[in-house]
């Protein structure tokens, strides 16, 4: 895991197992690293990526969390990504066109340790070329992606993901809520 942390801290990109599918990640506060991921995925810059946080405190440092968001996170069996308005301290490269950001507070111990040691939020986007199918296991990942990242997690290569993605819920500061993906 230390090689992943060193790579992230030096502005590199990693391939790693998330609480859903395999992802490409970087330090979510590093604009250059975020741009590298767009290049690796051959993804349009207007398609936003999400970030992962390991603690309630880190989540609250980034966004104002509505009461309903806490309830959804507590009750959800499946990993849930919530899209929030007006994040603080994140580069514009990671934000959606409307200035919002999708954040998932993870429960997975491996990810908690990784993000905790990085001590910053972690970008998470599926480890595939834009438009391709999401990788449910390491062997599904396109060789071009594997060759493009700076470091690869050694853990969970044989594990098949239980989820093909997280639930995605959009919350606005005025109290509106919309389920974008169940």
mmCIF file of the C-alpha atoms, coordinates in Angstrom:
data_MODEL
# 
_entry.id   MODEL 
# 
loop_
_atom_site.group_PDB 
_atom_site.id 
_atom_site.type_symbol 
_atom_site.label_atom_id 
_atom_site.label_alt_id 
_atom_site.label_comp_id 
_atom_site.label_asym_id 
_atom_site.label_entity_id 
_atom_site.label_seq_id 
_atom_site.pdbx_PDB_ins_code 
_atom_site.Cartn_x 
_atom_site.Cartn_y 
_atom_site.Cartn_z 
_atom_site.occupancy 
_atom_site.B_iso_or_equiv 
_atom_site.pdbx_formal_charge 
_atom_site.auth_seq_id 
_atom_site.auth_comp_id 
_atom_site.auth_asym_id 
_atom_site.auth_atom_id 
_atom_site.pdbx_PDB_model_num 
ATOM 1   C CA . UNK A 1 1   ? 0.000   0.000   0.000   1.00 0.00 ? 1   UNK A CA 1 
ATOM 2   C CA . UNK A 1 2   ? 2.910   2.363   0.691   1.00 0.00 ? 2   UNK A CA 1 
ATOM 3   C CA . UNK A 1 3   ? 3.802   2.499   -3.020  1.00 0.00 ? 3   UNK A CA 1 
ATOM 4   C CA . UNK A 1 4   ? 0.249   3.685   -3.771  1.00 0.00 ? 4   UNK A CA 1 
ATOM 5   C CA . UNK A 1 5   ? 0.456   6.409   -1.139  1.00 0.00 ? 5   UNK A CA 1 
ATOM 6   C CA . UNK A 1 6   ? 3.886   7.585   -2.363  1.00 0.00 ? 6   UNK A CA 1 
ATOM 7   C CA . UNK A 1 7   ? 2.563   7.648   -5.947  1.00 0.00 ? 7   UNK A CA 1 
ATOM 8   C CA . UNK A 1 8   ? -0.534  9.638   -4.936  1.00 0.00 ? 8   UNK A CA 1 
ATOM 9   C CA . UNK A 1 9   ? 1.499   12.127  -2.890  1.00 0.00 ? 9   UNK A CA 1 
ATOM 10  C CA . UNK A 1 10  ? 3.850   12.723  -5.818  1.00 0.00 ? 10  UNK A CA 1 
ATOM 11  C CA . UNK A 1 11  ? 0.946   13.536  -8.166  1.00 0.00 ? 11  UNK A CA 1 
ATOM 12  C CA . UNK A 1 12  ? 0.685   10.103  -9.780  1.00 0.00 ? 12  UNK A CA 1 
ATOM 13  C CA . UNK A 1 13  ? -2.285  7.953   -10.749 1.00 0.00 ? 13  UNK A CA 1 
ATOM 14  C CA . UNK A 1 14  ? -3.197  4.545   -9.342  1.00 0.00 ? 14  UNK A CA 1 
ATOM 15  C CA . UNK A 1 15  ? -5.355  1.571   -10.231 1.00 0.00 ? 15  UNK A CA 1 
ATOM 16  C CA . UNK A 1 16  ? -7.138  0.238   -7.147  1.00 0.00 ? 16  UNK A CA 1 
ATOM 17  C CA . UNK A 1 17  ? -10.123 -1.805  -5.938  1.00 0.00 ? 17  UNK A CA 1 
ATOM 18  C CA . UNK A 1 18  ? -12.940 0.390   -4.609  1.00 0.00 ? 18  UNK A CA 1 
ATOM 19  C CA . UNK A 1 19  ? -16.029 -0.623  -2.638  1.00 0.00 ? 19  UNK A CA 1 
ATOM 20  C CA . UNK A 1 20  ? -17.653 -1.177  -6.043  1.00 0.00 ? 20  UNK A CA 1 
ATOM 21  C CA . UNK A 1 21  ? -15.526 -1.753  -9.184  1.00 0.00 ? 21  UNK A CA 1 
ATOM 22  C CA . UNK A 1 22  ? -11.823 -1.207  -9.938  1.00 0.00 ? 22  UNK A CA 1 
ATOM 23  C CA . UNK A 1 23  ? -11.018 2.467   -10.181 1.00 0.00 ? 23  UNK A CA 1 
ATOM 24  C CA . UNK A 1 24  ? -8.399  4.887   -11.383 1.00 0.00 ? 24  UNK A CA 1 
ATOM 25  C CA . UNK A 1 25  ? -7.511  7.354   -8.671  1.00 0.00 ? 25  UNK A CA 1 
ATOM 26  C CA . UNK A 1 26  ? -5.381  10.314  -7.722  1.00 0.00 ? 26  UNK A CA 1 
ATOM 27  C CA . UNK A 1 27  ? -5.185  13.003  -5.067  1.00 0.00 ? 27  UNK A CA 1 
ATOM 28  C CA . UNK A 1 28  ? -8.466  14.913  -5.539  1.00 0.00 ? 28  UNK A CA 1 
ATOM 29  C CA . UNK A 1 29  ? -6.744  18.213  -4.692  1.00 0.00 ? 29  UNK A CA 1 
ATOM 30  C CA . UNK A 1 30  ? -4.139  17.886  -7.483  1.00 0.00 ? 30  UNK A CA 1 
ATOM 31  C CA . UNK A 1 31  ? -5.399  19.425  -10.760 1.00 0.00 ? 31  UNK A CA 1 
ATOM 32  C CA . UNK A 1 32  ? -2.521  18.004  -12.849 1.00 0.00 ? 32  UNK A CA 1 
ATOM 33  C CA . UNK A 1 33  ? -3.174  14.469  -11.590 1.00 0.00 ? 33  UNK A CA 1 
ATOM 34  C CA . UNK A 1 34  ? -6.920  14.870  -12.311 1.00 0.00 ? 34  UNK A CA 1 
ATOM 35  C CA . UNK A 1 35  ? -6.113  15.946  -15.878 1.00 0.00 ? 35  UNK A CA 1 
ATOM 36  C CA . UNK A 1 36  ? -3.883  12.862  -16.274 1.00 0.00 ? 36  UNK A CA 1 
ATOM 37  C CA . UNK A 1 37  ? -6.886  10.655  -15.467 1.00 0.00 ? 37  UNK A CA 1 
ATOM 38  C CA . UNK A 1 38  ? -9.003  12.367  -18.143 1.00 0.00 ? 38  UNK A CA 1 
ATOM 39  C CA . UNK A 1 39  ? -6.185  11.595  -20.614 1.00 0.00 ? 39  UNK A CA 1 
ATOM 40  C CA . UNK A 1 40  ? -5.851  7.955   -19.509 1.00 0.00 ? 40  UNK A CA 1 
ATOM 41  C CA . UNK A 1 41  ? -9.599  7.383   -19.896 1.00 0.00 ? 41  UNK A CA 1 
ATOM 42  C CA . UNK A 1 42  ? -9.841  9.448   -23.106 1.00 0.00 ? 42  UNK A CA 1 
ATOM 43  C CA . UNK A 1 43  ? -12.732 11.150  -21.358 1.00 0.00 ? 43  UNK A CA 1 
ATOM 44  C CA . UNK A 1 44  ? -14.286 14.521  -22.096 1.00 0.00 ? 44  UNK A CA 1 
ATOM 45  C CA . UNK A 1 45  ? -13.448 17.130  -19.476 1.00 0.00 ? 45  UNK A CA 1 
ATOM 46  C CA . UNK A 1 46  ? -17.133 17.982  -18.955 1.00 0.00 ? 46  UNK A CA 1 
ATOM 47  C CA . UNK A 1 47  ? -17.845 14.482  -17.580 1.00 0.00 ? 47  UNK A CA 1 
ATOM 48  C CA . UNK A 1 48  ? -17.161 14.843  -13.891 1.00 0.00 ? 48  UNK A CA 1 
ATOM 49  C CA . UNK A 1 49  ? -15.564 12.239  -11.641 1.00 0.00 ? 49  UNK A CA 1 
ATOM 50  C CA . UNK A 1 50  ? -16.379 11.445  -8.032  1.00 0.00 ? 50  UNK A CA 1 
ATOM 51  C CA . UNK A 1 51  ? -14.217 11.425  -4.949  1.00 0.00 ? 51  UNK A CA 1 
ATOM 52  C CA . UNK A 1 52  ? -14.001 9.071   -1.993  1.00 0.00 ? 52  UNK A CA 1 
ATOM 53  C CA . UNK A 1 53  ? -13.548 10.107  1.638   1.00 0.00 ? 53  UNK A CA 1 
ATOM 54  C CA . UNK A 1 54  ? -12.874 7.885   4.628   1.00 0.00 ? 54  UNK A CA 1 
ATOM 55  C CA . UNK A 1 55  ? -14.403 9.901   7.466   1.00 0.00 ? 55  UNK A CA 1 
ATOM 56  C CA . UNK A 1 56  ? -17.397 12.034  8.350   1.00 0.00 ? 56  UNK A CA 1 
ATOM 57  C CA . UNK A 1 57  ? -14.977 14.809  9.296   1.00 0.00 ? 57  UNK A CA 1 
ATOM 58  C CA . UNK A 1 58  ? -13.313 14.877  5.857   1.00 0.00 ? 58  UNK A CA 1 
ATOM 59  C CA . UNK A 1 59  ? -16.757 14.904  4.211   1.00 0.00 ? 59  UNK A CA 1 
ATOM 60  C CA . UNK A 1 60  ? -17.823 17.861  6.381   1.00 0.00 ? 60  UNK A CA 1 
ATOM 61  C CA . UNK A 1 61  ? -14.575 19.695  5.584   1.00 0.00 ? 61  UNK A CA 1 
ATOM 62  C CA . UNK A 1 62  ? -15.531 19.564  1.873   1.00 0.00 ? 62  UNK A CA 1 
ATOM 63  C CA . UNK A 1 63  ? -19.295 20.151  1.832   1.00 0.00 ? 63  UNK A CA 1 
ATOM 64  C CA . UNK A 1 64  ? -22.290 21.076  3.901   1.00 0.00 ? 64  UNK A CA 1 
ATOM 65  C CA . UNK A 1 65  ? -23.982 17.719  4.542   1.00 0.00 ? 65  UNK A CA 1 
ATOM 66  C CA . UNK A 1 66  ? -27.799 17.846  4.749   1.00 0.00 ? 66  UNK A CA 1 
ATOM 67  C CA . UNK A 1 67  ? -29.407 15.757  7.513   1.00 0.00 ? 67  UNK A CA 1 
ATOM 68  C CA . UNK A 1 68  ? -31.082 13.582  4.883   1.00 0.00 ? 68  UNK A CA 1 
ATOM 69  C CA . UNK A 1 69  ? -27.668 12.683  3.387   1.00 0.00 ? 69  UNK A CA 1 
ATOM 70  C CA . UNK A 1 70  ? -26.573 11.191  6.734   1.00 0.00 ? 70  UNK A CA 1 
ATOM 71  C CA . UNK A 1 71  ? -29.794 9.161   6.883   1.00 0.00 ? 71  UNK A CA 1 
ATOM 72  C CA . UNK A 1 72  ? -29.344 7.847   3.332   1.00 0.00 ? 72  UNK A CA 1 
ATOM 73  C CA . UNK A 1 73  ? -25.716 6.874   4.018   1.00 0.00 ? 73  UNK A CA 1 
ATOM 74  C CA . UNK A 1 74  ? -26.713 5.093   7.254   1.00 0.00 ? 74  UNK A CA 1 
ATOM 75  C CA . UNK A 1 75  ? -29.625 3.198   5.701   1.00 0.00 ? 75  UNK A CA 1 
ATOM 76  C CA . UNK A 1 76  ? -28.117 2.248   2.360   1.00 0.00 ? 76  UNK A CA 1 
ATOM 77  C CA . UNK A 1 77  ? -26.995 -1.390  2.007   1.00 0.00 ? 77  UNK A CA 1 
ATOM 78  C CA . UNK A 1 78  ? -25.167 -0.537  -1.209  1.00 0.00 ? 78  UNK A CA 1 
ATOM 79  C CA . UNK A 1 79  ? -22.358 2.055   -1.546  1.00 0.00 ? 79  UNK A CA 1 
ATOM 80  C CA . UNK A 1 80  ? -23.952 5.456   -2.177  1.00 0.00 ? 80  UNK A CA 1 
ATOM 81  C CA . UNK A 1 81  ? -22.482 8.513   -3.886  1.00 0.00 ? 81  UNK A CA 1 
ATOM 82  C CA . UNK A 1 82  ? -24.144 11.812  -3.058  1.00 0.00 ? 82  UNK A CA 1 
ATOM 83  C CA . UNK A 1 83  ? -23.756 14.870  -5.263  1.00 0.00 ? 83  UNK A CA 1 
ATOM 84  C CA . UNK A 1 84  ? -23.407 18.059  -3.233  1.00 0.00 ? 84  UNK A CA 1 
ATOM 85  C CA . UNK A 1 85  ? -23.420 21.775  -4.062  1.00 0.00 ? 85  UNK A CA 1 
ATOM 86  C CA . UNK A 1 86  ? -20.610 24.242  -3.281  1.00 0.00 ? 86  UNK A CA 1 
ATOM 87  C CA . UNK A 1 87  ? -17.651 22.063  -2.287  1.00 0.00 ? 87  UNK A CA 1 
ATOM 88  C CA . UNK A 1 88  ? -14.711 23.773  -0.584  1.00 0.00 ? 88  UNK A CA 1 
ATOM 89  C CA . UNK A 1 89  ? -11.016 23.346  -1.326  1.00 0.00 ? 89  UNK A CA 1 
ATOM 90  C CA . UNK A 1 90  ? -11.263 21.260  -4.509  1.00 0.00 ? 90  UNK A CA 1 
ATOM 91  C CA . UNK A 1 91  ? -9.845  22.222  -7.907  1.00 0.00 ? 91  UNK A CA 1 
ATOM 92  C CA . UNK A 1 92  ? -12.358 23.148  -10.634 1.00 0.00 ? 92  UNK A CA 1 
ATOM 93  C CA . UNK A 1 93  ? -11.037 20.238  -12.743 1.00 0.00 ? 93  UNK A CA 1 
ATOM 94  C CA . UNK A 1 94  ? -12.825 17.734  -10.482 1.00 0.00 ? 94  UNK A CA 1 
ATOM 95  C CA . UNK A 1 95  ? -16.143 19.617  -10.304 1.00 0.00 ? 95  UNK A CA 1 
ATOM 96  C CA . UNK A 1 96  ? -19.159 19.171  -12.566 1.00 0.00 ? 96  UNK A CA 1 
ATOM 97  C CA . UNK A 1 97  ? -20.105 22.070  -14.858 1.00 0.00 ? 97  UNK A CA 1 
ATOM 98  C CA . UNK A 1 98  ? -22.633 23.315  -12.262 1.00 0.00 ? 98  UNK A CA 1 
ATOM 99  C CA . UNK A 1 99  ? -19.895 23.359  -9.580  1.00 0.00 ? 99  UNK A CA 1 
ATOM 100 C CA . UNK A 1 100 ? -21.184 20.267  -7.760  1.00 0.00 ? 100 UNK A CA 1 
ATOM 101 C CA . UNK A 1 101 ? -19.193 17.178  -6.711  1.00 0.00 ? 101 UNK A CA 1 
ATOM 102 C CA . UNK A 1 102 ? -20.113 13.531  -6.134  1.00 0.00 ? 102 UNK A CA 1 
ATOM 103 C CA . UNK A 1 103 ? -18.662 12.165  -2.889  1.00 0.00 ? 103 UNK A CA 1 
ATOM 104 C CA . UNK A 1 104 ? -18.871 8.683   -1.412  1.00 0.00 ? 104 UNK A CA 1 
ATOM 105 C CA . UNK A 1 105 ? -18.136 8.142   2.281   1.00 0.00 ? 105 UNK A CA 1 
ATOM 106 C CA . UNK A 1 106 ? -16.680 4.658   2.126   1.00 0.00 ? 106 UNK A CA 1 
ATOM 107 C CA . UNK A 1 107 ? -17.062 1.842   4.646   1.00 0.00 ? 107 UNK A CA 1 
ATOM 108 C CA . UNK A 1 108 ? -14.394 -0.460  3.163   1.00 0.00 ? 108 UNK A CA 1 
ATOM 109 C CA . UNK A 1 109 ? -11.413 -0.932  5.554   1.00 0.00 ? 109 UNK A CA 1 
ATOM 110 C CA . UNK A 1 110 ? -8.781  -1.104  2.801   1.00 0.00 ? 110 UNK A CA 1 
ATOM 111 C CA . UNK A 1 111 ? -9.979  2.215   1.327   1.00 0.00 ? 111 UNK A CA 1 
ATOM 112 C CA . UNK A 1 112 ? -10.257 3.845   4.764   1.00 0.00 ? 112 UNK A CA 1 
ATOM 113 C CA . UNK A 1 113 ? -6.609  3.013   5.379   1.00 0.00 ? 113 UNK A CA 1 
ATOM 114 C CA . UNK A 1 114 ? -5.481  4.185   1.916   1.00 0.00 ? 114 UNK A CA 1 
ATOM 115 C CA . UNK A 1 115 ? -7.338  7.526   2.087   1.00 0.00 ? 115 UNK A CA 1 
ATOM 116 C CA . UNK A 1 116 ? -6.412  8.045   5.734   1.00 0.00 ? 116 UNK A CA 1 
ATOM 117 C CA . UNK A 1 117 ? -2.705  7.664   4.912   1.00 0.00 ? 117 UNK A CA 1 
ATOM 118 C CA . UNK A 1 118 ? -3.016  9.945   1.881   1.00 0.00 ? 118 UNK A CA 1 
ATOM 119 C CA . UNK A 1 119 ? -4.853  12.374  4.193   1.00 0.00 ? 119 UNK A CA 1 
ATOM 120 C CA . UNK A 1 120 ? -6.775  13.860  1.241   1.00 0.00 ? 120 UNK A CA 1 
ATOM 121 C CA . UNK A 1 121 ? -9.879  12.858  -0.722  1.00 0.00 ? 121 UNK A CA 1 
ATOM 122 C CA . UNK A 1 122 ? -9.252  10.312  -3.485  1.00 0.00 ? 122 UNK A CA 1 
ATOM 123 C CA . UNK A 1 123 ? -10.548 10.566  -7.052  1.00 0.00 ? 123 UNK A CA 1 
ATOM 124 C CA . UNK A 1 124 ? -12.493 7.507   -8.135  1.00 0.00 ? 124 UNK A CA 1 
ATOM 125 C CA . UNK A 1 125 ? -13.511 6.793   -11.711 1.00 0.00 ? 125 UNK A CA 1 
ATOM 126 C CA . UNK A 1 126 ? -14.069 3.409   -13.324 1.00 0.00 ? 126 UNK A CA 1 
ATOM 127 C CA . UNK A 1 127 ? -10.891 1.778   -14.633 1.00 0.00 ? 127 UNK A CA 1 
ATOM 128 C CA . UNK A 1 128 ? -11.995 1.706   -18.262 1.00 0.00 ? 128 UNK A CA 1 
ATOM 129 C CA . UNK A 1 129 ? -11.683 3.757   -21.400 1.00 0.00 ? 129 UNK A CA 1 
ATOM 130 C CA . UNK A 1 130 ? -14.592 6.183   -21.735 1.00 0.00 ? 130 UNK A CA 1 
ATOM 131 C CA . UNK A 1 131 ? -17.602 4.306   -23.122 1.00 0.00 ? 131 UNK A CA 1 
ATOM 132 C CA . UNK A 1 132 ? -16.266 0.811   -22.319 1.00 0.00 ? 132 UNK A CA 1 
ATOM 133 C CA . UNK A 1 133 ? -17.818 -1.565  -19.762 1.00 0.00 ? 133 UNK A CA 1 
ATOM 134 C CA . UNK A 1 134 ? -16.822 -1.105  -16.099 1.00 0.00 ? 134 UNK A CA 1 
ATOM 135 C CA . UNK A 1 135 ? -14.336 -3.713  -14.794 1.00 0.00 ? 135 UNK A CA 1 
ATOM 136 C CA . UNK A 1 136 ? -15.933 -6.047  -12.235 1.00 0.00 ? 136 UNK A CA 1 
ATOM 137 C CA . UNK A 1 137 ? -12.545 -7.695  -11.545 1.00 0.00 ? 137 UNK A CA 1 
ATOM 138 C CA . UNK A 1 138 ? -8.895  -6.853  -12.207 1.00 0.00 ? 138 UNK A CA 1 
ATOM 139 C CA . UNK A 1 139 ? -8.650  -9.137  -15.270 1.00 0.00 ? 139 UNK A CA 1 
ATOM 140 C CA . UNK A 1 140 ? -11.432 -7.100  -16.959 1.00 0.00 ? 140 UNK A CA 1 
ATOM 141 C CA . UNK A 1 141 ? -9.212  -3.993  -17.086 1.00 0.00 ? 141 UNK A CA 1 
ATOM 142 C CA . UNK A 1 142 ? -7.950  -2.966  -20.528 1.00 0.00 ? 142 UNK A CA 1 
ATOM 143 C CA . UNK A 1 143 ? -4.158  -3.366  -20.873 1.00 0.00 ? 143 UNK A CA 1 
ATOM 144 C CA . UNK A 1 144 ? -3.947  0.221   -22.149 1.00 0.00 ? 144 UNK A CA 1 
ATOM 145 C CA . UNK A 1 145 ? -5.260  1.460   -18.779 1.00 0.00 ? 145 UNK A CA 1 
ATOM 146 C CA . UNK A 1 146 ? -2.885  -0.834  -16.852 1.00 0.00 ? 146 UNK A CA 1 
ATOM 147 C CA . UNK A 1 147 ? 0.060   0.526   -18.843 1.00 0.00 ? 147 UNK A CA 1 
ATOM 148 C CA . UNK A 1 148 ? -1.021  4.162   -18.340 1.00 0.00 ? 148 UNK A CA 1 
ATOM 149 C CA . UNK A 1 149 ? -1.223  4.424   -14.541 1.00 0.00 ? 149 UNK A CA 1 
ATOM 150 C CA . UNK A 1 150 ? 1.771   5.015   -12.269 1.00 0.00 ? 150 UNK A CA 1 
ATOM 151 C CA . UNK A 1 151 ? 1.037   2.298   -9.670  1.00 0.00 ? 151 UNK A CA 1 
ATOM 152 C CA . UNK A 1 152 ? -1.302  -0.671  -9.226  1.00 0.00 ? 152 UNK A CA 1 
ATOM 153 C CA . UNK A 1 153 ? -2.746  -2.040  -5.980  1.00 0.00 ? 153 UNK A CA 1 
ATOM 154 C CA . UNK A 1 154 ? -1.561  -5.568  -5.230  1.00 0.00 ? 154 UNK A CA 1 
ATOM 155 C CA . UNK A 1 155 ? -4.709  -6.366  -3.238  1.00 0.00 ? 155 UNK A CA 1 
ATOM 156 C CA . UNK A 1 156 ? -7.954  -8.030  -4.364  1.00 0.00 ? 156 UNK A CA 1 
ATOM 157 C CA . UNK A 1 157 ? -6.927  -8.936  -7.922  1.00 0.00 ? 157 UNK A CA 1 
ATOM 158 C CA . UNK A 1 158 ? -9.132  -12.066 -7.807  1.00 0.00 ? 158 UNK A CA 1 
ATOM 159 C CA . UNK A 1 159 ? -12.128 -10.494 -6.107  1.00 0.00 ? 159 UNK A CA 1 
ATOM 160 C CA . UNK A 1 160 ? -15.239 -9.989  -8.243  1.00 0.00 ? 160 UNK A CA 1 
ATOM 161 C CA . UNK A 1 161 ? -17.150 -6.837  -7.364  1.00 0.00 ? 161 UNK A CA 1 
ATOM 162 C CA . UNK A 1 162 ? -20.493 -7.244  -5.654  1.00 0.00 ? 162 UNK A CA 1 
ATOM 163 C CA . UNK A 1 163 ? -21.690 -3.938  -7.156  1.00 0.00 ? 163 UNK A CA 1 
ATOM 164 C CA . UNK A 1 164 ? -21.318 -2.613  -10.701 1.00 0.00 ? 164 UNK A CA 1 
ATOM 165 C CA . UNK A 1 165 ? -21.479 0.902   -9.276  1.00 0.00 ? 165 UNK A CA 1 
ATOM 166 C CA . UNK A 1 166 ? -22.861 2.893   -6.393  1.00 0.00 ? 166 UNK A CA 1 
ATOM 167 C CA . UNK A 1 167 ? -26.275 4.422   -6.022  1.00 0.00 ? 167 UNK A CA 1 
ATOM 168 C CA . UNK A 1 168 ? -26.088 8.084   -7.043  1.00 0.00 ? 168 UNK A CA 1 
ATOM 169 C CA . UNK A 1 169 ? -28.258 10.698  -5.359  1.00 0.00 ? 169 UNK A CA 1 
ATOM 170 C CA . UNK A 1 170 ? -28.267 14.424  -6.120  1.00 0.00 ? 170 UNK A CA 1 
ATOM 171 C CA . UNK A 1 171 ? -28.961 16.750  -3.196  1.00 0.00 ? 171 UNK A CA 1 
ATOM 172 C CA . UNK A 1 172 ? -29.362 20.484  -3.415  1.00 0.00 ? 172 UNK A CA 1 
ATOM 173 C CA . UNK A 1 173 ? -28.849 22.941  -0.575  1.00 0.00 ? 173 UNK A CA 1 
ATOM 174 C CA . UNK A 1 174 ? -32.521 23.955  -0.866  1.00 0.00 ? 174 UNK A CA 1 
ATOM 175 C CA . UNK A 1 175 ? -33.602 20.462  0.218   1.00 0.00 ? 175 UNK A CA 1 
ATOM 176 C CA . UNK A 1 176 ? -34.434 18.910  -3.179  1.00 0.00 ? 176 UNK A CA 1 
ATOM 177 C CA . UNK A 1 177 ? -33.331 15.296  -3.712  1.00 0.00 ? 177 UNK A CA 1 
ATOM 178 C CA . UNK A 1 178 ? -33.203 13.229  -6.889  1.00 0.00 ? 178 UNK A CA 1 
ATOM 179 C CA . UNK A 1 179 ? -32.129 9.597   -7.334  1.00 0.00 ? 179 UNK A CA 1 
ATOM 180 C CA . UNK A 1 180 ? -29.927 9.478   -10.462 1.00 0.00 ? 180 UNK A CA 1 
ATOM 181 C CA . UNK A 1 181 ? -28.937 5.785   -10.240 1.00 0.00 ? 181 UNK A CA 1 
ATOM 182 C CA . UNK A 1 182 ? -30.344 3.147   -7.896  1.00 0.00 ? 182 UNK A CA 1 
# 
